[in-house]
Short mmCIF file of C-alpha atoms in Angstrom, two decimals:
data_model
loop_
_atom_site.label_atom_id
_atom_site.label_comp_id
_atom_site.label_asym_id
_atom_site.label_seq_id
_atom_site.Cartn_x
_atom_site.Cartn_y
_atom_site.Cartn_z
CA MET A 11 173.34 56.43 160.12
CA GLU A 12 169.87 55.29 161.20
CA LEU A 13 167.03 55.34 158.71
CA LEU A 14 165.21 58.06 160.64
CA ASP A 15 168.27 60.31 160.47
CA LYS A 16 168.43 59.78 156.71
CA LEU A 17 164.83 61.01 156.47
CA SER A 18 165.48 64.16 158.49
CA GLU A 19 165.19 66.39 155.43
CA GLU A 20 161.80 64.83 154.69
CA THR A 21 160.39 66.26 157.93
CA ASP A 22 161.59 69.74 156.94
CA LYS A 23 159.49 69.65 153.75
CA CYS A 24 156.17 69.79 155.60
CA ILE A 25 154.58 73.24 155.17
CA ARG A 26 151.83 72.43 157.71
CA CYS A 27 149.05 73.30 155.26
CA GLY A 28 146.72 70.66 156.69
CA LEU A 29 145.52 69.24 153.36
CA CYS A 30 146.28 65.78 154.73
CA GLN A 31 143.33 66.20 157.11
CA LYS A 32 140.89 66.03 154.19
CA VAL A 33 142.04 62.61 152.98
CA CYS A 34 143.21 60.71 156.08
CA PRO A 35 140.70 57.99 157.11
CA ILE A 36 142.20 57.85 160.61
CA TYR A 37 141.85 61.59 161.15
CA ALA A 38 138.28 61.50 159.83
CA GLU A 39 137.40 59.28 162.79
CA MET A 40 139.82 60.51 165.49
CA ARG A 41 139.74 64.27 164.80
CA SER A 42 142.99 64.68 166.68
CA GLU A 43 146.12 66.37 165.29
CA PRO A 44 148.69 63.70 166.30
CA PHE A 45 146.90 61.13 164.13
CA VAL A 46 147.08 63.08 160.87
CA ALA A 47 150.20 63.20 158.67
CA ARG A 48 151.13 66.72 159.74
CA GLY A 49 151.11 65.70 163.39
CA LYS A 50 153.08 62.52 162.80
CA VAL A 51 155.72 64.37 160.78
CA ARG A 52 156.17 66.88 163.60
CA LEU A 53 156.55 64.11 166.21
CA VAL A 54 159.11 62.26 164.10
CA LYS A 55 161.01 65.51 163.65
CA GLU A 56 161.19 65.96 167.42
CA ILE A 57 162.46 62.38 167.81
CA ILE A 58 165.21 63.01 165.26
CA LYS A 59 166.20 66.25 166.99
CA GLY A 60 166.35 64.45 170.33
CA ASP A 61 163.66 66.65 171.89
CA LEU A 62 161.25 63.72 172.27
CA GLU A 63 161.77 60.20 173.58
CA ILE A 64 160.30 56.97 172.28
CA SER A 65 157.27 56.26 174.47
CA ASP A 66 154.17 54.09 174.50
CA ARG A 67 152.15 57.11 173.39
CA PHE A 68 154.51 57.72 170.44
CA LYS A 69 154.20 54.05 169.46
CA GLU A 70 150.41 54.24 169.66
CA ILE A 71 150.32 57.24 167.34
CA MET A 72 152.64 55.64 164.79
CA ASP A 73 150.66 52.39 164.93
CA LEU A 74 147.46 54.25 164.05
CA CYS A 75 148.38 54.64 160.39
CA LEU A 76 146.91 52.57 157.56
CA ASP A 77 149.87 53.18 155.22
CA CYS A 78 147.23 53.98 152.61
CA GLY A 79 149.36 56.73 151.05
CA ALA A 80 146.47 59.18 150.69
CA CYS A 81 148.37 61.89 152.56
CA VAL A 82 151.42 61.46 150.31
CA ALA A 83 149.34 61.55 147.13
CA ASN A 84 147.65 64.78 148.21
CA CYS A 85 150.65 66.57 149.75
CA PRO A 86 151.76 69.67 147.79
CA ALA A 87 155.22 69.34 149.37
CA THR A 88 155.34 65.59 148.54
CA VAL A 89 156.28 64.64 152.11
CA LYS A 90 156.68 60.85 152.29
CA THR A 91 154.87 60.47 155.57
CA ASN A 92 154.45 56.74 154.99
CA HIS A 93 158.25 56.33 154.90
CA LEU A 94 158.61 58.38 158.07
CA VAL A 95 156.01 56.29 159.90
CA LEU A 96 157.61 52.99 158.90
CA ALA A 97 161.02 54.31 159.92
CA ALA A 98 159.57 55.44 163.24
CA ARG A 99 158.10 51.98 163.81
CA ALA A 100 161.50 50.45 163.06
CA LYS A 101 163.02 52.79 165.65
CA VAL A 102 160.42 51.73 168.22
CA THR A 103 161.02 48.04 167.50
CA SER A 104 164.79 48.42 167.75
CA GLU A 105 164.45 50.03 171.19
CA LYS A 106 161.42 48.26 172.64
CA GLY A 107 161.40 44.95 170.77
CA LEU A 108 158.32 43.11 169.52
CA PRO A 109 155.55 41.57 171.65
CA LEU A 110 156.16 37.83 172.03
CA ILE A 111 153.13 36.75 169.97
CA MET A 112 153.96 39.16 167.16
CA LYS A 113 157.60 38.07 167.17
CA GLY A 114 156.46 34.46 166.87
CA ALA A 115 154.21 35.32 163.93
CA LEU A 116 156.83 37.38 162.10
CA HIS A 117 159.78 35.06 162.73
CA GLY A 118 158.28 31.61 163.09
CA PHE A 119 155.05 31.57 161.08
CA LEU A 120 154.98 33.92 158.09
CA PRO A 121 158.40 32.95 156.64
CA ASN A 122 157.76 29.25 157.37
CA ASN A 123 155.84 27.50 154.59
CA LYS A 124 155.43 24.31 156.64
CA ALA A 125 153.93 26.27 159.52
CA GLN A 126 151.49 27.90 157.08
CA ALA A 127 150.45 24.47 155.77
CA LEU A 128 149.77 23.24 159.30
CA ALA A 129 147.83 26.41 160.16
CA VAL A 130 145.62 25.92 157.10
CA LYS A 131 144.70 22.39 158.18
CA MET A 132 143.92 23.53 161.72
CA ALA A 133 141.89 26.55 160.59
CA TYR A 134 139.95 24.49 158.05
CA PHE A 135 139.13 21.90 160.71
CA TYR A 136 137.99 24.63 163.10
CA GLN A 137 135.73 26.19 160.47
CA HIS A 138 134.25 23.00 159.00
CA SER A 139 134.08 20.56 161.92
CA GLY A 140 131.25 22.47 163.56
CA LEU A 141 133.49 23.87 166.28
CA GLN A 142 133.37 27.43 164.94
CA SER A 143 129.58 27.28 164.60
CA VAL A 144 129.14 25.99 168.15
CA LEU A 145 131.42 28.64 169.63
CA ARG A 146 129.74 31.45 167.74
CA LYS A 147 126.17 30.37 168.49
CA SER A 148 126.92 29.69 172.15
CA GLY A 149 128.36 33.17 172.66
CA LEU A 150 131.30 31.61 174.49
CA LEU A 151 133.89 33.59 172.56
CA GLU A 152 132.23 36.89 173.42
CA THR A 153 131.81 35.77 177.04
CA LEU A 154 135.52 35.02 177.25
CA SER A 155 136.53 38.22 175.49
CA LYS A 156 134.73 40.63 173.21
CA ASP A 157 138.09 41.45 171.67
CA LEU A 158 138.72 37.78 170.90
CA SER A 159 135.26 37.42 169.38
CA GLN A 160 135.85 40.41 167.12
CA LYS A 161 139.22 39.10 165.95
CA GLU A 162 137.74 35.68 165.24
CA GLY A 163 134.95 37.31 163.23
CA VAL A 164 137.42 38.82 160.78
CA MET A 165 139.01 35.42 160.07
CA PRO A 166 138.70 34.52 156.37
CA GLU A 167 137.46 31.16 155.10
CA PHE A 168 140.53 28.92 154.81
CA ALA A 169 141.13 26.40 152.03
CA PRO A 170 141.29 22.66 152.85
CA ARG A 171 144.92 22.62 151.71
CA THR A 172 147.49 25.14 150.55
CA PHE A 173 147.85 26.07 146.91
CA ARG A 174 151.54 25.26 147.25
CA SER A 175 150.64 21.62 147.99
CA MET A 176 148.51 21.49 144.81
CA LEU A 177 151.22 22.64 142.43
CA SER A 178 152.57 19.15 141.69
CA ASP A 179 149.08 18.17 140.46
CA LEU A 180 148.73 21.11 138.07
CA PRO A 181 149.80 20.44 134.46
CA LEU A 182 151.65 23.68 133.68
CA LYS A 183 152.59 24.48 130.08
CA LYS A 184 156.30 24.02 129.39
CA SER A 185 156.56 26.73 126.76
CA GLY A 186 155.11 30.10 125.85
CA LYS A 187 155.79 33.43 124.19
CA ILE A 188 156.61 35.00 127.56
CA ARG A 189 158.24 33.37 130.60
CA VAL A 190 156.48 34.58 133.74
CA ALA A 191 157.43 33.89 137.36
CA TYR A 192 154.25 33.87 139.43
CA TYR A 193 154.91 35.01 143.00
CA LEU A 194 152.69 33.03 145.33
CA SER A 195 151.27 35.23 148.09
CA CYS A 196 150.43 33.93 151.56
CA MET A 197 146.71 34.64 151.15
CA THR A 198 146.42 32.93 147.76
CA ASN A 199 148.33 30.01 149.21
CA MET A 200 146.27 29.62 152.38
CA VAL A 201 142.86 31.13 151.62
CA ASN A 202 142.21 31.43 147.89
CA PRO A 203 143.86 28.67 145.81
CA ASP A 204 141.12 29.15 143.21
CA LEU A 205 142.63 32.55 142.49
CA GLY A 206 145.99 30.89 141.91
CA LYS A 207 144.39 28.52 139.42
CA ALA A 208 142.66 31.43 137.68
CA VAL A 209 145.96 33.32 137.40
CA ILE A 210 147.66 30.31 135.81
CA LYS A 211 144.72 29.72 133.46
CA THR A 212 144.71 33.37 132.42
CA LEU A 213 148.46 33.63 131.90
CA GLU A 214 148.53 30.45 129.82
CA TYR A 215 145.61 31.76 127.75
CA HIS A 216 147.91 34.71 127.03
CA ASP A 217 150.60 32.30 125.75
CA CYS A 218 152.79 32.57 128.84
CA GLU A 219 154.95 29.86 130.36
CA VAL A 220 154.22 30.09 134.10
CA ILE A 221 156.99 29.27 136.56
CA ILE A 222 156.12 29.09 140.27
CA PRO A 223 159.08 28.88 142.68
CA LYS A 224 157.65 26.92 145.62
CA ASP A 225 160.11 28.09 148.26
CA VAL A 226 159.33 31.81 148.16
CA GLN A 227 158.28 33.22 151.51
CA CYS A 228 155.96 35.95 152.75
CA CYS A 229 156.87 39.14 150.86
CA GLY A 230 157.97 40.91 154.06
CA THR A 231 155.23 43.54 154.23
CA PRO A 232 154.09 42.56 157.76
CA HIS A 233 157.70 42.76 158.96
CA LEU A 234 158.13 46.24 157.51
CA ALA A 235 154.80 47.29 159.01
CA TYR A 236 155.93 46.23 162.48
CA GLY A 237 159.41 47.68 162.17
CA ASP A 238 161.24 44.36 161.81
CA THR A 239 163.44 45.54 158.97
CA GLN A 240 166.22 43.00 159.51
CA ILE A 241 163.96 40.01 158.86
CA ALA A 242 162.19 41.88 156.05
CA ASN A 243 165.52 42.37 154.28
CA GLN A 244 166.47 38.72 154.75
CA ILE A 245 163.15 37.63 153.25
CA ALA A 246 163.55 40.06 150.34
CA GLU A 247 167.02 38.71 149.60
CA LYS A 248 165.80 35.11 149.48
CA ASN A 249 162.69 35.86 147.44
CA ALA A 250 164.57 38.01 144.95
CA ARG A 251 167.16 35.27 144.46
CA LEU A 252 164.56 32.54 143.94
CA LEU A 253 162.54 34.62 141.51
CA MET A 254 165.58 35.73 139.51
CA GLU A 255 166.85 32.14 139.31
CA THR A 256 163.75 31.23 137.29
CA GLY A 257 165.13 33.22 134.36
CA ALA A 258 161.67 34.69 133.82
CA ASP A 259 161.08 37.71 131.64
CA TYR A 260 158.58 39.13 134.13
CA ILE A 261 157.49 38.58 137.73
CA VAL A 262 153.75 38.73 138.38
CA SER A 263 151.78 39.08 141.61
CA ASP A 264 148.03 38.80 142.20
CA CYS A 265 148.29 40.63 145.54
CA ALA A 266 148.43 44.44 145.58
CA THR A 267 150.39 44.51 148.83
CA CYS A 268 152.90 41.86 147.80
CA GLY A 269 153.42 43.54 144.45
CA ALA A 270 154.08 46.92 146.07
CA THR A 271 156.72 45.38 148.33
CA LEU A 272 158.32 43.30 145.56
CA LYS A 273 158.79 46.54 143.64
CA LYS A 274 160.91 47.80 146.57
CA TYR A 275 163.26 44.82 146.61
CA ASP A 276 165.99 46.54 144.63
CA GLU A 277 166.11 49.13 147.45
CA MET A 278 166.20 46.41 150.11
CA VAL A 279 168.62 43.96 148.50
CA SER A 280 172.09 45.02 147.37
CA ASN A 281 172.41 42.49 144.54
CA ALA A 282 168.87 42.83 143.16
CA LYS A 283 169.50 45.68 140.70
CA GLY A 284 166.82 45.74 138.01
CA PHE A 285 164.64 43.24 139.88
CA SER A 286 161.79 45.65 140.51
CA ASP A 287 161.60 46.61 136.84
CA LYS A 288 160.40 43.07 136.12
CA VAL A 289 157.61 43.11 138.72
CA TYR A 290 154.03 43.70 137.58
CA ASP A 291 150.61 43.37 139.11
CA ILE A 292 148.73 40.71 137.16
CA SER A 293 146.23 43.23 135.75
CA GLU A 294 148.99 45.63 134.73
CA PHE A 295 150.92 42.80 133.07
CA LEU A 296 147.96 41.57 131.02
CA VAL A 297 147.01 45.02 129.77
CA LYS A 298 150.44 46.56 129.21
CA ILE A 299 152.70 43.60 128.39
CA ALA A 300 150.81 40.50 127.27
CA GLY A 301 148.02 42.26 125.40
CA LEU A 302 144.65 41.60 127.01
CA ARG A 303 142.73 38.63 125.63
CA VAL A 304 139.14 38.03 126.68
CA GLY A 305 137.11 34.88 126.14
CA LYS A 306 133.58 34.69 124.75
CA LYS A 307 131.71 33.31 127.78
CA PRO A 308 129.66 36.10 129.38
CA VAL A 309 129.66 37.01 133.06
CA LYS A 310 126.35 38.78 133.54
CA GLY A 311 125.79 41.43 136.16
CA VAL A 312 126.95 44.73 137.62
CA VAL A 313 130.39 45.00 139.18
CA THR A 314 131.90 47.82 141.21
CA TYR A 315 135.60 48.10 141.94
CA HIS A 316 137.49 48.94 145.13
CA ASP A 317 141.00 50.32 144.58
CA PRO A 318 143.50 48.71 146.96
CA CYS A 319 145.75 51.40 148.42
CA HIS A 320 148.90 49.44 147.63
CA LEU A 321 147.82 49.08 144.00
CA ALA A 322 146.34 52.49 143.20
CA ARG A 323 148.82 54.64 145.14
CA GLY A 324 151.53 52.11 146.01
CA GLN A 325 152.02 51.02 142.40
CA GLY A 326 150.11 53.63 140.41
CA VAL A 327 147.84 50.97 138.89
CA LYS A 328 144.23 52.12 138.54
CA ASN A 329 143.19 51.75 134.91
CA SER A 330 144.30 48.19 134.16
CA PRO A 331 141.85 46.41 136.51
CA ARG A 332 139.03 48.58 135.21
CA GLN A 333 139.99 47.85 131.61
CA ILE A 334 139.79 44.14 132.36
CA LEU A 335 136.38 44.45 134.01
CA LYS A 336 135.00 46.60 131.18
CA SER A 337 136.17 44.07 128.60
CA ILE A 338 134.28 41.11 130.10
CA PRO A 339 131.16 40.31 128.04
CA GLY A 340 127.90 40.73 129.95
CA LEU A 341 129.54 42.63 132.82
CA THR A 342 128.81 46.30 133.52
CA LEU A 343 131.26 48.31 135.62
CA VAL A 344 129.58 50.94 137.79
CA GLU A 345 131.97 53.09 139.81
CA MET A 346 131.27 53.66 143.49
CA GLU A 347 131.99 56.94 145.23
CA GLU A 348 135.47 57.18 146.75
CA ALA A 349 136.57 53.94 145.11
CA ASP A 350 140.19 54.59 146.12
CA ARG A 351 139.48 55.42 149.77
CA CYS A 352 141.00 52.92 152.19
CA CYS A 353 138.62 50.23 153.49
CA GLY A 354 140.40 50.13 156.86
CA GLY A 355 141.81 46.60 156.51
CA ALA A 356 145.50 47.39 156.17
CA GLY A 357 146.91 43.95 156.89
CA THR A 358 146.31 43.28 160.58
CA PHE A 359 145.04 46.78 161.38
CA ASN A 360 141.46 45.48 161.45
CA VAL A 361 142.49 42.87 164.01
CA MET A 362 144.60 45.15 166.22
CA HIS A 363 142.22 48.14 166.03
CA TYR A 364 138.88 46.52 165.28
CA ASP A 365 136.46 49.27 166.31
CA LEU A 366 138.33 52.03 164.47
CA SER A 367 138.73 49.80 161.44
CA MET A 368 134.99 49.11 161.33
CA ARG A 369 134.16 52.81 161.51
CA ILE A 370 136.38 53.40 158.49
CA LEU A 371 134.85 50.39 156.73
CA ASP A 372 131.28 51.64 157.24
CA ARG A 373 131.88 54.50 154.84
CA LYS A 374 133.08 52.07 152.19
CA ILE A 375 130.10 49.76 152.69
CA THR A 376 127.71 52.70 152.29
CA ASN A 377 129.31 53.54 148.96
CA ILE A 378 128.96 49.92 147.85
CA GLN A 379 125.30 49.83 148.92
CA ASN A 380 124.61 52.88 146.75
CA VAL A 381 125.72 50.88 143.69
CA ASP A 382 123.97 47.62 144.70
CA PRO A 383 126.30 45.46 142.56
CA ASN A 384 126.25 41.75 141.79
CA PHE A 385 130.03 41.62 142.29
CA LEU A 386 132.57 43.64 144.22
CA ALA A 387 135.98 43.38 142.61
CA THR A 388 139.34 44.16 144.20
CA GLY A 389 142.94 43.05 143.74
CA CYS A 390 144.05 42.77 147.37
CA PRO A 391 143.45 39.76 149.67
CA ALA A 392 143.54 41.92 152.82
CA CYS A 393 140.90 44.23 151.32
CA THR A 394 138.88 41.16 150.33
CA MET A 395 138.92 39.88 153.91
CA GLN A 396 137.88 43.28 155.28
CA LEU A 397 135.18 43.87 152.69
CA GLU A 398 133.70 40.39 153.10
CA HIS A 399 133.46 41.00 156.84
CA GLY A 400 131.78 44.37 156.34
CA LEU A 401 129.29 43.05 153.80
CA ALA A 402 128.39 40.17 156.13
CA GLN A 403 127.89 42.62 159.00
CA HIS A 404 125.42 44.50 156.80
CA SER A 405 123.71 41.30 155.52
CA MET A 406 124.80 41.95 151.94
CA ALA A 407 125.25 38.81 149.85
CA VAL A 408 127.72 40.33 147.40
CA PRO A 409 130.73 38.16 146.45
CA VAL A 410 134.10 39.89 146.70
CA ILE A 411 136.20 38.68 143.80
CA HIS A 412 139.54 39.35 142.12
CA PRO A 413 139.20 40.79 138.58
CA ILE A 414 141.31 37.90 137.27
CA LYS A 415 138.81 35.33 138.52
CA LEU A 416 136.06 37.13 136.60
CA LEU A 417 138.27 37.27 133.51
CA ALA A 418 139.11 33.56 133.78
CA GLU A 419 135.39 32.75 133.72
CA THR A 420 135.22 34.02 130.11
CA TYR A 421 137.58 31.30 128.82
#
């Protein structure tokens, strides 16, 4: 039985009350029924019944979803629209296949650690050799393609080398009260190795022995998002095996999106029973398991916090990051309005649907401006990339930083 057929009863739960309209960032911009949860549920229902065929228009509608989970969290009938949308995308992919470039990225790049290492070197050269500056100032990118120029503008600042390549140089503790397997995300590996170092420093300060399996791959979220469930399941099986082989008491992730997917592995992998119970976001782990320890060095300033969708709604973790920020000496947490509203990043959504993504982001930037913070904290690399781009567009010199990096500065 296909996944969509298994979710048939889910479509029957919708009472068509329309409360999803109030919380959907896509609907707020599009103002069109097919793009809100209620509309998507109805379309999926017609597909299951056989009264509607898979078409380019159906694909477009299913693609215009951030998977932010706001509709699910606010649905009185608890319709899992996010599950329906992902299942619909899998149906589209099984019938239509993937575009060649996307297939190459999902099959040949993201699961390939060597390819990631090469990409980091190339991206770093592009950004620091002067080539990027010349192309941007000359306007050549925009002349060639406005779409290309926009996509290039969202590109994050890459590290000179991957965090994975640095691991042999890091003197990890060989003992500790708690054995923790640290899952290395693609973005920490390629873009933010300093976050990886801060995670290790913080865990060891909490008397943890940190084990980092080098051969783990991308968590599989992009594959699920594009309906490539077969590869996603293969990745989940390998990652679960490597992480379980460490013998760790807990598995920790510094990426909201990766953590949300890791917590689904026991549903994706037949021999991974109990795996997800060991998975914690780093903030959740420190507060609930390790017992939060804060150093004495102050970090002075005002910080506001953006809730990543995959952490706040995907994992139900909202208080732990805030508790960490509030505990840091010299730092004042000031909440922004709609802190848990999606920023519009959603993985590659901001690349594939740039204009719509920026309209959604503008609302978030306005809320940040109203606080005027010294720091903007968030626990998701994709959100970080989106927020940094938005702040730069509005000429705001506010660093976007993971709560753990701020915490590590106190030691």
